[in-house]
Structures are given as C-alpha cells and as structure tokens.
Coordinates of C-alpha atoms in Angstrom, one line a residue:
M26 CA 11.9 22.0 -3.8
L27 CA 14.1 23.7 -6.4
K28 CA 13.4 27.4 -5.9
S29 CA 15.8 28.7 -8.3
I30 CA 19.0 28.0 -10.5
T31 CA 21.6 30.2 -11.9
I32 CA 23.9 28.9 -14.7
R33 CA 26.9 30.9 -15.9
N34 CA 29.1 29.4 -18.9
F35 CA 27.8 26.1 -19.2
A36 CA 28.0 24.8 -22.8
L37 CA 25.8 27.0 -24.9
I38 CA 24.3 29.0 -21.7
E39 CA 26.0 32.2 -21.1
H40 CA 24.0 33.3 -18.2
V41 CA 20.4 32.1 -17.0
E42 CA 18.6 32.7 -13.8
I43 CA 15.3 31.1 -13.3
D44 CA 12.9 30.8 -10.4
F45 CA 10.8 27.4 -10.0
S46 CA 7.5 26.9 -8.2
Q47 CA 5.8 24.1 -6.4
G48 CA 3.5 21.7 -8.3
F49 CA 3.8 20.6 -11.9
S50 CA 5.9 22.7 -14.5
V51 CA 6.6 22.0 -18.0
I52 CA 9.7 22.7 -20.0
T53 CA 9.5 22.9 -24.0
G54 CA 11.7 24.0 -26.7
E55 CA 12.6 22.8 -30.3
T56 CA 14.9 19.6 -30.5
G57 CA 18.6 20.7 -30.4
H58 CA 17.5 24.0 -28.7
G59 CA 19.1 23.1 -25.2
K60 CA 16.8 21.1 -22.9
S61 CA 19.4 18.4 -22.4
V62 CA 21.9 21.2 -21.6
F63 CA 19.7 22.7 -18.9
L64 CA 19.3 19.0 -17.7
G65 CA 23.0 18.5 -17.8
A66 CA 23.5 21.6 -15.9
L67 CA 21.2 20.3 -13.1
S68 CA 22.7 17.1 -13.0
M69 CA 26.3 18.3 -12.6
L70 CA 24.8 20.5 -9.7
L71 CA 23.3 17.5 -8.1
G72 CA 26.9 15.7 -8.3
Q73 CA 27.0 13.8 -11.4
R74 CA 30.4 13.6 -13.4
S75 CA 31.8 16.8 -14.9
D76 CA 33.5 17.3 -18.1
T77 CA 35.9 20.2 -19.1
K78 CA 33.6 20.4 -22.2
A79 CA 30.9 21.7 -20.3
V80 CA 32.8 25.0 -19.8
R81 CA 31.4 27.5 -22.6
E82 CA 34.3 27.9 -25.4
G83 CA 36.7 30.9 -24.3
C84 CA 35.7 31.1 -20.5
E85 CA 37.8 30.0 -17.5
R86 CA 35.2 28.2 -15.4
C87 CA 31.3 27.6 -15.6
V88 CA 29.2 28.0 -12.3
I89 CA 25.9 26.4 -11.3
E90 CA 24.1 27.4 -8.2
G91 CA 20.8 26.2 -7.1
C92 CA 18.5 27.3 -4.1
F93 CA 16.5 24.4 -2.4
D94 CA 13.5 24.6 0.1
I95 CA 14.4 21.5 2.2
S96 CA 12.4 22.3 5.3
S97 CA 10.1 19.1 4.6
L98 CA 13.0 16.8 3.7
S99 CA 14.2 15.6 7.2
L100 CA 17.8 16.2 6.2
R101 CA 19.1 17.8 9.4
P102 CA 20.7 14.2 10.3
F103 CA 22.8 14.5 7.1
F104 CA 24.0 17.9 7.7
D105 CA 25.0 17.1 11.2
S106 CA 26.9 14.1 10.2
N107 CA 28.8 15.8 7.5
D108 CA 29.4 19.2 9.8
L109 CA 27.3 21.3 7.8
D110 CA 25.3 24.2 8.8
Y111 CA 21.5 23.4 8.2
D112 CA 19.0 25.9 7.1
D113 CA 15.4 25.3 5.6
E114 CA 16.9 27.2 2.6
C115 CA 20.1 25.3 0.9
I116 CA 22.4 26.7 -1.6
L117 CA 24.2 24.2 -3.6
R118 CA 27.2 25.4 -5.8
R119 CA 29.2 23.5 -8.4
E120 CA 32.4 25.1 -10.1
L121 CA 34.1 23.6 -13.1
S122 CA 37.5 25.1 -14.6
A123 CA 38.5 24.9 -18.1
T124 CA 41.5 22.8 -16.8
G125 CA 39.2 20.4 -15.2
R126 CA 39.5 21.4 -11.7
S127 CA 35.9 20.8 -9.9
R128 CA 34.7 22.3 -6.6
A129 CA 31.6 21.9 -4.9
F130 CA 29.8 23.9 -1.9
V131 CA 26.6 23.4 0.4
N132 CA 25.9 26.6 2.1
D133 CA 29.2 28.1 1.0
T134 CA 31.0 25.2 2.7
P135 CA 33.3 23.2 0.7
V136 CA 32.3 19.4 0.3
S137 CA 33.5 16.5 -1.7
V138 CA 31.6 15.6 -4.9
A139 CA 30.7 12.3 -3.1
Q140 CA 29.0 14.5 -0.5
L141 CA 27.2 16.7 -3.1
K142 CA 26.0 13.6 -4.8
E143 CA 24.6 11.9 -1.7
L144 CA 22.7 15.2 -1.0
G145 CA 21.6 15.8 -4.4
A146 CA 19.9 12.6 -4.4
R147 CA 17.8 13.5 -1.8
L148 CA 16.6 16.8 -3.3
V149 CA 16.0 15.8 -6.8
D150 CA 14.8 12.5 -8.7
I151 CA 15.9 13.0 -12.4
H152 CA 14.0 10.2 -14.4
S153 CA 15.5 9.7 -17.9
Q154 CA 14.9 6.9 -20.3
H155 CA 17.9 5.0 -19.0
Q156 CA 16.5 5.1 -15.5
N157 CA 13.7 2.5 -16.8
L158 CA 16.6 -0.1 -16.5
L159 CA 16.1 0.2 -12.7
L160 CA 12.9 -1.9 -13.0
G161 CA 15.0 -5.1 -13.8
D162 CA 16.7 -4.5 -10.3
R163 CA 15.3 -6.6 -7.7
N164 CA 16.5 -4.3 -4.8
Y165 CA 14.8 -1.3 -6.5
Q166 CA 11.7 -3.6 -6.7
L167 CA 11.9 -4.1 -3.1
G168 CA 12.6 -0.5 -2.2
V169 CA 9.6 0.7 -4.0
L170 CA 7.4 -1.7 -1.9
D171 CA 8.9 -0.5 1.1
V172 CA 8.2 3.0 0.4
L173 CA 4.6 2.1 -0.4
A174 CA 4.6 0.1 2.7
A175 CA 6.1 3.2 4.8
D176 CA 7.9 0.7 6.9
K177 CA 11.1 2.6 7.5
E178 CA 11.2 2.3 11.3
M179 CA 10.7 -1.3 10.9
L180 CA 13.4 -1.7 8.4
L181 CA 15.7 0.3 10.5
S182 CA 14.9 -2.1 13.5
Y183 CA 15.6 -5.0 11.2
R184 CA 19.0 -3.6 9.9
N185 CA 20.2 -2.9 13.6
G186 CA 19.3 -6.4 14.4
Y187 CA 20.7 -7.6 11.0
D188 CA 24.3 -6.0 11.9
G189 CA 24.3 -7.6 15.2
Y190 CA 23.3 -11.0 14.0
V191 CA 26.3 -10.8 11.2
A192 CA 28.9 -9.7 13.7
L193 CA 28.0 -12.6 16.0
R194 CA 28.2 -15.0 13.1
K195 CA 31.4 -13.5 12.1
E196 CA 32.6 -13.9 15.7
L197 CA 31.3 -17.6 15.8
D198 CA 33.1 -18.4 12.5
E199 CA 36.3 -16.9 13.7
L200 CA 36.0 -19.2 16.9
R201 CA 35.4 -22.1 15.2
R202 CA 38.4 -21.6 12.9
S203 CA 40.7 -20.7 15.6
L204 CA 39.6 -23.8 17.5
E205 CA 39.8 -26.0 14.9
E206 CA 43.2 -24.9 14.0
S207 CA 44.2 -25.1 17.6
R208 CA 42.9 -28.7 18.0
R209 CA 45.0 -29.6 15.2
D210 CA 48.1 -28.6 16.8
E211 CA 46.8 -29.3 20.4
E212 CA 49.5 -32.0 20.7
W213 CA 52.2 -29.8 19.6
L214 CA 51.3 -27.2 21.7
R215 CA 51.0 -29.0 24.9
F216 CA 54.6 -30.7 24.2
Q217 CA 56.0 -27.2 23.6
L218 CA 54.3 -25.8 26.8
D219 CA 55.4 -28.8 28.9
E220 CA 59.1 -28.3 27.7
L221 CA 59.0 -24.9 28.4
E222 CA 57.3 -25.2 31.8
N223 CA 59.6 -27.9 33.0
A224 CA 62.6 -25.8 32.0
K225 CA 61.4 -23.5 35.0
L226 CA 62.6 -20.2 33.1
K227 CA 63.5 -17.3 35.3
E228 CA 64.4 -13.8 34.1
G229 CA 68.1 -12.6 33.8
E230 CA 69.0 -16.6 34.6
L231 CA 71.2 -16.9 31.7
E232 CA 73.5 -13.9 32.2
E233 CA 73.9 -15.1 36.0
L234 CA 74.8 -18.5 34.8
E235 CA 77.4 -17.4 32.4
Q236 CA 79.0 -15.1 35.1
E237 CA 79.0 -18.0 37.3
M238 CA 80.5 -20.5 34.7
N239 CA 83.2 -17.9 34.1
E240 CA 84.0 -17.8 37.7
L241 CA 84.2 -21.5 37.9
S242 CA 86.5 -21.9 35.0
H243 CA 89.0 -19.7 36.3
A244 CA 88.5 -20.7 40.1
G245 CA 92.2 -21.4 40.9
E246 CA 93.4 -18.0 39.0
I247 CA 90.9 -16.1 41.2
Q248 CA 91.9 -17.6 44.5
S249 CA 95.5 -17.1 44.0
A250 CA 95.0 -13.5 43.0
L251 CA 92.7 -13.1 46.3
L252 CA 95.1 -14.7 48.8
G253 CA 98.2 -13.3 47.3
A254 CA 96.7 -9.7 47.4
S255 CA 95.8 -10.3 50.9
S256 CA 99.3 -11.6 51.9
A257 CA 101.0 -8.7 50.0
L258 CA 99.0 -6.3 52.5
D259 CA 99.5 -8.5 56.0
G260 CA 102.1 -11.1 55.1
D261 CA 104.3 -13.3 57.7
D262 CA 107.5 -12.0 55.9
G263 CA 108.2 -9.1 58.0
R264 CA 107.4 -6.6 55.3
S265 CA 103.7 -6.2 56.0
M266 CA 102.2 -3.1 54.7
L267 CA 99.4 -2.8 57.4
A268 CA 102.2 -3.2 60.0
S269 CA 104.3 -0.4 58.4
L270 CA 101.3 1.8 58.3
R271 CA 100.2 1.2 62.0
D272 CA 104.1 2.1 63.0
A273 CA 104.0 5.3 60.8
S274 CA 101.0 6.4 62.3
N275 CA 102.3 5.7 66.0
L276 CA 105.5 7.6 65.3
L277 CA 103.4 10.8 64.0
S278 CA 101.1 10.5 67.1
R279 CA 104.3 10.9 69.6
V280 CA 105.5 14.1 68.1
S281 CA 101.9 15.7 67.8
V282 CA 102.2 17.3 71.1
H283 CA 105.2 19.3 69.6
Y284 CA 104.1 19.5 65.9
P285 CA 100.3 19.6 65.7
A286 CA 100.4 19.0 61.7
A287 CA 101.8 15.7 62.7
N288 CA 98.3 14.7 64.2
E289 CA 96.5 15.2 60.9
L290 CA 98.9 13.2 59.0
A291 CA 98.6 10.3 61.5
E292 CA 94.7 10.3 61.4
R293 CA 94.9 10.0 57.5
L294 CA 97.2 7.0 57.9
E295 CA 94.9 5.5 60.2
S296 CA 92.1 5.9 57.8
C297 CA 94.3 4.2 55.1
Y298 CA 95.3 1.5 57.7
I299 CA 91.4 0.8 58.4
E300 CA 90.5 0.6 54.7
L301 CA 93.1 -1.8 53.8
R302 CA 92.5 -3.9 56.7
D303 CA 89.2 -4.1 55.5
C304 CA 90.0 -5.0 51.9
C305 CA 92.7 -7.6 53.2
D306 CA 90.1 -9.6 55.2
E307 CA 87.5 -9.4 52.5
M308 CA 90.1 -10.8 49.9
S309 CA 91.1 -13.5 52.7
Q310 CA 87.7 -14.5 53.1
R311 CA 86.6 -14.4 49.3
G312 CA 89.8 -16.5 48.6
E313 CA 88.6 -19.3 51.0
R314 CA 85.2 -19.6 49.5
V315 CA 86.5 -19.7 45.7
Q316 CA 87.0 -23.4 45.2
F317 CA 87.2 -25.4 42.1
A318 CA 83.8 -27.3 42.0
P319 CA 83.6 -29.8 38.9
E320 CA 80.0 -31.1 39.6
R321 CA 78.7 -27.5 39.9
M322 CA 80.6 -26.6 36.8
E323 CA 79.1 -29.5 34.9
W324 CA 75.5 -28.5 36.0
V325 CA 76.0 -24.7 35.0
E326 CA 77.4 -25.8 31.7
A327 CA 74.4 -28.1 31.1
R328 CA 72.0 -25.7 32.2
I329 CA 73.6 -22.8 29.8
A330 CA 73.5 -25.5 27.1
R331 CA 69.6 -26.0 27.6
L332 CA 68.8 -22.5 27.5
Y333 CA 70.7 -22.0 24.4
D334 CA 68.9 -25.1 22.9
L335 CA 65.6 -23.8 23.5
Q336 CA 66.4 -20.2 22.4
K337 CA 67.5 -21.9 19.1
K338 CA 64.4 -23.9 18.8
H339 CA 62.0 -21.2 19.2
R340 CA 64.3 -18.6 17.5
A341 CA 64.2 -16.6 20.7
S342 CA 67.3 -14.0 21.6
T343 CA 66.4 -14.0 25.1
V344 CA 65.1 -16.0 28.0
E345 CA 62.7 -13.3 28.4
E346 CA 61.4 -14.2 25.0
L347 CA 61.2 -17.8 26.0
I348 CA 58.9 -17.0 29.0
A349 CA 56.5 -14.8 26.7
L350 CA 56.4 -17.8 24.4
E351 CA 55.5 -20.0 27.2
A352 CA 52.7 -17.6 28.3
D353 CA 51.3 -17.6 24.6
F354 CA 51.4 -21.4 24.7
A355 CA 49.6 -21.6 27.7
K356 CA 46.9 -19.3 26.6
R357 CA 46.2 -21.1 23.4
V358 CA 46.1 -24.4 25.4
G359 CA 43.6 -22.8 27.7
D360 CA 41.6 -21.4 25.0
I361 CA 41.3 -24.9 23.6
T362 CA 40.2 -26.0 27.1
D363 CA 37.6 -23.2 27.4
G364 CA 36.7 -23.3 23.7
D365 CA 33.8 -25.5 23.8
G366 CA 32.3 -23.4 26.4
N367 CA 32.8 -20.3 24.6
L368 CA 31.4 -22.0 21.4
E369 CA 28.2 -23.0 23.1
M370 CA 27.7 -19.5 24.7
L371 CA 28.2 -17.9 21.1
E372 CA 25.9 -20.4 19.5
R373 CA 23.3 -19.7 22.0
R374 CA 23.6 -16.1 21.4
L375 CA 23.5 -16.2 17.6
K376 CA 20.3 -18.6 17.9
D377 CA 18.5 -15.7 20.1
A378 CA 19.7 -13.2 17.7
G379 CA 18.4 -15.1 14.7
D380 CA 15.3 -15.8 16.4
A381 CA 14.5 -12.1 17.1
L382 CA 15.8 -11.3 13.5
S383 CA 13.4 -14.0 12.1
A384 CA 10.4 -12.0 13.9
L385 CA 11.3 -8.8 12.5
A386 CA 11.9 -10.2 9.1
A387 CA 8.4 -11.8 9.4
E388 CA 6.9 -8.4 10.4
L389 CA 8.6 -7.0 7.1
T390 CA 7.1 -9.7 5.1
T391 CA 3.8 -9.0 6.4
V392 CA 3.5 -5.4 5.5
R393 CA 5.1 -5.9 2.1
K394 CA 2.6 -8.6 1.4
E395 CA -0.1 -5.9 2.2
S396 CA 1.7 -3.2 0.2
A397 CA 2.2 -5.6 -2.8
A398 CA -1.7 -6.0 -2.7
R399 CA -2.2 -2.5 -2.8
L400 CA 0.4 -1.8 -5.4
R401 CA -1.0 -4.4 -7.7
K402 CA -4.6 -2.9 -7.5
E403 CA -3.3 0.8 -7.8
I404 CA -0.6 0.3 -10.6
T405 CA -3.2 -1.7 -12.8
G406 CA -5.8 1.1 -12.5
I407 CA -3.0 3.7 -13.5
L408 CA -1.8 1.5 -16.3
V409 CA -5.1 0.8 -17.8
N410 CA -5.8 4.6 -17.8
L411 CA -2.6 4.8 -19.6
G412 CA -3.6 2.8 -22.6
M413 CA -2.9 -1.0 -21.3
P414 CA -6.6 -2.2 -20.8
M415 CA -5.4 -6.0 -20.7
I416 CA -2.6 -5.1 -18.1
R417 CA -1.8 -7.9 -15.5
F418 CA 0.5 -6.7 -12.8
E419 CA 1.8 -9.0 -9.9
V420 CA 4.4 -9.0 -7.2
D421 CA 6.0 -12.1 -6.5
I422 CA 7.4 -12.3 -3.0
R423 CA 9.6 -15.3 -2.2
D424 CA 11.7 -16.1 0.9
T425 CA 15.3 -15.9 0.2
G426 CA 16.3 -18.8 2.7
D427 CA 18.6 -16.7 4.3
F428 CA 18.9 -13.1 6.1
T429 CA 19.9 -10.3 3.9
P430 CA 20.3 -6.6 4.7
L431 CA 16.7 -5.9 3.8
G432 CA 15.0 -9.0 5.1
R433 CA 14.2 -12.2 3.7
D434 CA 12.2 -11.3 0.9
A435 CA 12.9 -11.5 -3.0
V436 CA 10.5 -9.4 -4.8
T437 CA 9.8 -9.6 -8.6
F438 CA 7.5 -7.5 -10.6
L439 CA 5.5 -9.7 -13.0
F440 CA 3.9 -8.2 -16.1
S441 CA 1.8 -9.2 -18.8
A442 CA 0.4 -6.5 -21.4
N443 CA -2.4 -9.0 -22.6
S444 CA -4.8 -11.6 -21.4
S445 CA -3.2 -14.4 -23.1
S446 CA 0.2 -14.5 -21.6
A447 CA 1.0 -15.2 -18.0
P448 CA 2.8 -12.4 -16.3
Q449 CA 6.7 -12.6 -16.5
P450 CA 9.4 -10.7 -14.9
L451 CA 8.9 -7.2 -16.1
S452 CA 12.3 -6.5 -17.1
D453 CA 12.0 -9.7 -19.5
V454 CA 8.9 -9.0 -21.2
A455 CA 7.9 -5.1 -21.2
S456 CA 8.8 -3.3 -24.0
G457 CA 10.4 0.2 -23.8
G458 CA 7.2 2.2 -23.9
E459 CA 5.5 -0.1 -21.4
M460 CA 8.6 0.2 -19.3
A461 CA 8.4 3.9 -19.2
R462 CA 4.7 3.9 -18.4
V463 CA 5.1 1.4 -15.6
M464 CA 8.1 3.5 -14.2
L465 CA 5.8 6.8 -14.3
A466 CA 3.1 4.7 -12.6
L467 CA 5.3 3.8 -9.8
K468 CA 6.8 7.3 -9.5
S469 CA 3.3 8.7 -9.2
L470 CA 2.6 6.2 -6.4
V471 CA 5.6 6.8 -4.2
A472 CA 5.5 10.4 -5.0
S473 CA 2.3 11.1 -3.1
G474 CA 2.4 13.5 -0.1
S475 CA 5.2 16.0 1.0
G476 CA 8.6 15.1 2.0
R477 CA 9.7 13.7 -1.2
P478 CA 12.5 15.0 -3.5
A479 CA 11.5 17.3 -6.6
L480 CA 10.8 14.9 -9.6
V481 CA 12.0 15.6 -13.1
F482 CA 10.9 13.8 -16.0
D483 CA 12.9 13.8 -19.2
E484 CA 10.8 13.3 -22.0
V485 CA 9.0 10.5 -20.4
D486 CA 6.2 10.8 -22.7
T487 CA 8.3 9.9 -26.1
G488 CA 6.4 7.7 -28.4
V489 CA 3.0 8.5 -27.4
S490 CA 0.5 10.9 -28.5
G491 CA -3.3 11.7 -28.3
V492 CA -5.3 10.7 -25.5
L493 CA -2.5 8.5 -23.9
A494 CA -0.4 11.6 -24.0
E495 CA -2.9 13.7 -22.0
R496 CA -3.2 10.9 -19.7
M497 CA 0.3 10.6 -18.9
G498 CA 0.4 14.4 -18.4
R499 CA -2.7 14.3 -16.1
L500 CA -0.8 11.8 -14.0
M501 CA 2.3 14.2 -13.6
Q502 CA -0.3 17.0 -13.1
Q503 CA -1.7 15.0 -10.3
M504 CA 1.5 14.3 -8.7
G505 CA 2.3 18.1 -8.9
T506 CA -1.0 18.8 -7.0
A507 CA -0.3 16.3 -4.2
G508 CA 2.4 18.7 -2.3
N509 CA 5.3 17.7 -4.8
Q510 CA 7.5 19.7 -7.3
V511 CA 7.4 18.1 -10.7
L512 CA 9.2 19.2 -13.8
S513 CA 8.6 17.4 -17.2
I514 CA 10.6 18.0 -20.2
T515 CA 8.4 17.3 -23.3
H516 CA 7.3 17.7 -27.0
L517 CA 3.7 17.2 -26.5
P518 CA 1.4 20.0 -26.5
Q519 CA -1.1 17.9 -24.6
V520 CA 1.3 17.7 -21.7
A521 CA 2.7 21.4 -22.0
A522 CA -0.9 22.7 -21.6
L523 CA -1.4 20.9 -18.2
G524 CA 1.6 22.5 -16.6
A525 CA 0.8 25.0 -13.9
H526 CA 3.9 26.8 -14.9
H527 CA 5.5 26.7 -18.3
Y528 CA 9.1 27.2 -19.2
K529 CA 10.7 27.6 -22.5
V530 CA 14.1 26.7 -23.7
Y531 CA 15.5 28.5 -26.9
K532 CA 18.7 29.5 -28.9
E533 CA 19.5 32.9 -30.0
E534 CA 22.6 34.6 -32.0
T535 CA 24.4 37.3 -29.9
E536 CA 27.5 39.1 -30.6
K537 CA 29.4 36.4 -28.9
G538 CA 27.7 33.7 -30.8
T539 CA 25.0 31.1 -30.3
V540 CA 23.4 30.9 -26.8
T541 CA 20.9 29.0 -25.1
N542 CA 18.3 30.8 -22.8
I543 CA 15.6 29.7 -20.7
I544 CA 12.3 31.8 -19.7
K545 CA 9.0 31.4 -18.0
L546 CA 6.1 31.7 -20.3
E547 CA 2.9 33.8 -19.3
R548 CA -0.4 33.1 -20.6
Q549 CA -0.3 34.5 -24.2
A550 CA 3.1 33.4 -24.8
R551 CA 2.2 29.9 -23.7
V552 CA -0.5 29.9 -26.3
G553 CA 1.9 30.8 -29.0
E554 CA 4.4 28.1 -27.9
I555 CA 1.6 25.4 -27.6
A556 CA 0.2 26.5 -30.8
Q557 CA 3.6 26.1 -32.6
M558 CA 4.1 22.6 -30.8
M559 CA 0.8 21.5 -32.6
S560 CA 1.3 23.1 -36.1
G561 CA 4.9 23.8 -36.7
E562 CA 6.5 27.2 -37.4
L563 CA 3.5 28.6 -39.5
L564 CA 0.9 29.7 -36.8
S565 CA -2.7 29.9 -37.9
D566 CA -5.7 31.2 -36.1
A567 CA -7.1 27.7 -35.8
A568 CA -3.8 26.6 -34.2
L569 CA -3.9 29.5 -31.7
E570 CA -7.8 28.9 -31.0
N571 CA -6.7 25.1 -30.5
A572 CA -4.0 25.9 -28.1
A573 CA -6.0 28.4 -26.1
L574 CA -8.9 25.9 -25.8
L575 CA -6.3 23.2 -24.6
L576 CA -4.9 25.6 -22.1
S577 CA -8.2 26.5 -20.7
Q578 CA -9.4 22.9 -20.5
S579 CA -6.3 21.9 -18.6

C-alpha cells in the first residue's frame, strides 16, 4: 500500500506531501491541472524512464519519495537477493538532476534503476489506456488465468522441471553433434592415433637423440682428444706428468723430518696426483668406448627425422606437445567408442524428465481449464453489468505441441459483444471502450483479497457516462473494499462520489509562477468539487444538492 508520497521540483509541482489510505480513493481535477504530472511522478518513483524536462525550471534537481506498507506482499526474498535491509515499511526515493543524472534508493540504500523498477512493479500496478494492449498478449492472458487458478507452487514445480529438461536436451543435442562430427572424422582420428602410438614417443627423447647424434658425428675427434689427453698425463715417452708428481712428492717426504713444511707440500702434491690419476683413467676408458658406429648413426638420424616430421605435420614445437596430442586423439576415439552408451543413457534420462514434465503440464492444464470456466462465468457477469448485455466471453486453451516455460498451453481470450457473431480473439474484434471494460473486469477479478499491489486507474472510465460510469465506479469501489488499495484518476462525478477518499489536483499562481498542488478533500469540499464536475464553473444550489445526494447514496 502506498502510504504517502513527497514530490519536490517535479514539472509544475514545487513541493507536495500527501498521505494515502487503504480502500478506494479518487483523484480529480480539471483537464491540464496536473493529474498526469502526479501520475508521471509516481511512475518515475517506480523506476520508469526519467527525462530532464521533468526537473522544475530553475531547479538543480527533483526528488520523489514514497512510503509503502509492504507487510502483506511477501517481498522479503527480493530484499534478500538484492542485499537490501527489509522492513514492513519501505521507503523508495528517486532523484533526477537538471544535468540528467539519476539516482535511486530503497530504504536509503543506492540501487540501480532496474532494481527499482522490478520492486516498483510489485508495489503498484498502474493501469493506463495503453495497457489495454496487453490483452492481445497471449502470455498476459495465460498469466491472468494462472493468477485466478492460484497455481503458483504448481507453476514453480513445473518451471524447475522445465529448466532441468531443457538442460538435458541441450546436453543430448551437443553430444549428438559431437558424435556426428567425431564419426565423420573417425577414420582420420584412428590413423593419426595409430601413427603417434607407433612412434612410441618419450619425453625429452629428441634432445637426447640430438646429443647422441652430435657425439656420433665427431666420434674420431672425441676419441683422439680423450686418448691424447690421457697419454699427455701418463705417456710412455719418459715425460709422464703423473710420474713427475709422484717423484716430487717422494722427495719432499724425505726431508719432512728436517723441514716440517715440506710434509704439507708433499700431501698437496699427492692429492693432485690422485685426482689426475683418476682423470687419466676415465679419459682412457671413455676413449676406448667412443667408436664410430655407422649403423647406430643411421638409426639416430632416421629417428630424429621422424620426430621432426611428426612435429611439422601436427604443428607441434616439442615432442611433449605430440604426446599431449596423442592423448587427445585417444580420448576422442574413446568418446566415439563410448558415445552410443552415453547417448542411450542421456536419451533415457530425457525421456524420464519429459514424462515427469508432461504430468506437471497436465496438472497445470487441468487447473487452468477449471479457472477458465470460472473466469468465463464471472467476467461475463461483470461485463453484462458494465453495459454489454450480449457479451460472449470464452477462453480457448490449446496444446502448444511442445513444452514452454509456462507449460503446454496456448491461451486465447475470445470475445463477442453481440449474439450474432461468433467469439473471436479479443484483440481482433473488441473496440477501445470494450477493451477498457474487459481489462477493468479482469483487474477486479485478480485483485481480490490482500497481498496484491496497489492499483492505479488512469481515466479508465473515459468515454462512458451515466449508469455505466456508476457501475464502473462501483466495481473499483468493490475492489477497494476487498482489502486492496485502489486509486482512480477520473473526470466523472459518479465515480468521484464513490471514493472513500478524495484528492484534488489543481493549479495556482504564486510568486514563483504556476504550480500544481494536490490536497485531500473533506466532506464539504467534496460536495463542491463534485458539483463543479456536474455543472461546470457556475455552482447552483441544485448542483450542490445533487452532489450532496450523490455522496450520500455512495
């Protein structure tokens, strides 16, 4: 419920603060006095598009703030999911600067305009003439049927099942497509895999082979160097370096008794001798092992060439990349082998999910058909009372042939305003006035009981008068006494008299120019306002008496 609204510097409104009440309220005022301005401010507060032209001329910004009682609207999940503090009393605020910057707040917490709009749609339902176009929307018609059917939990269960079904179907389609592509390339895949498997690739192999090839290519040179170095240290030409080191060490050892420092030098020479002796032996052994092996060299050369060919073919820079590619080929071939089994498993799961979803869809269809029968009967009664005695209203429910997010039902409202014409789709045959009355009737049906947003009707009674106007007013009055808050912007005295609360929008001239205000009228002021709506600017005693009588009867 909208408890109050404060508007500052919005269009012609300088500063307005007004409280609202539960039940049926009417808002009146002469044409051009600002009723649309008030509605525009409310729409902007609820997240609709803003325009810098809305900022009052000469002001830096406009501010609109509304206080709502949301205790009956079950909105805590919205607040939790958007990380907002919840309270039964909610404050919405919208600010718009003259430069075009817009800001939105919920309980003083900044929010995006999209969040404000989502919340606003749950707080207030503004019905203007263009909203009648919704009656041509099949999803809107289906939504009306679901509200009347009170199948929210059933619809939620179906939607969860539908999401799972769609996910399975997508997974199955992707597997089929993948298998089809893989089977098309299966022969090629197996050939590539066999080639890589036969190559028996090993990590680091290429580097090892290249090193070995380098050694084999220079075998003679390497052997000559090793044996020559060994001979230089321990040769047979009488100039052996090792023999000279041993002689020097022995000489120093003999005089160490008389010259202790010689002992340390002798030990150092002995250490050099041992190290050089070891080097000499290893060089000799390695020199004997190094041999020119043409067959081995030919094999290594061929192996290196094969590895390079594989790298070039598969655009790989290392053997490790070839090994990874081999693993990928093996997986793809394995997927083909296992694909039929996986496909059968997914097909079974999809069938089971489809069967369960069909059962849920059938339950929805059953309750919707029951709701459709009730809707046909109730809306016919309302529309007959609203001046359409020959009205024929039907709800056509047909199977869509496939699952949709809302079930398997396609809903069409069929309408005929006379007995000689068969009912046709509502949006194709109903006039503007007929559409308005049908929409009002639907709103009255879905608004019954508490827990609904506040309803605002913007001149829904345009083009009607007399008894019909009173009946439309009575219908809105009935909606307001059923635990709802209903506000109607009207030009009709018959409707204005039915409001439990009456607000007047008017213009006045001030030092700052023309401004629009809105005030709540008490009993006597209401008599004058309704009399003026009946007779014009000149108020006669008869008009005042008629207005007082109209109020008393209402």
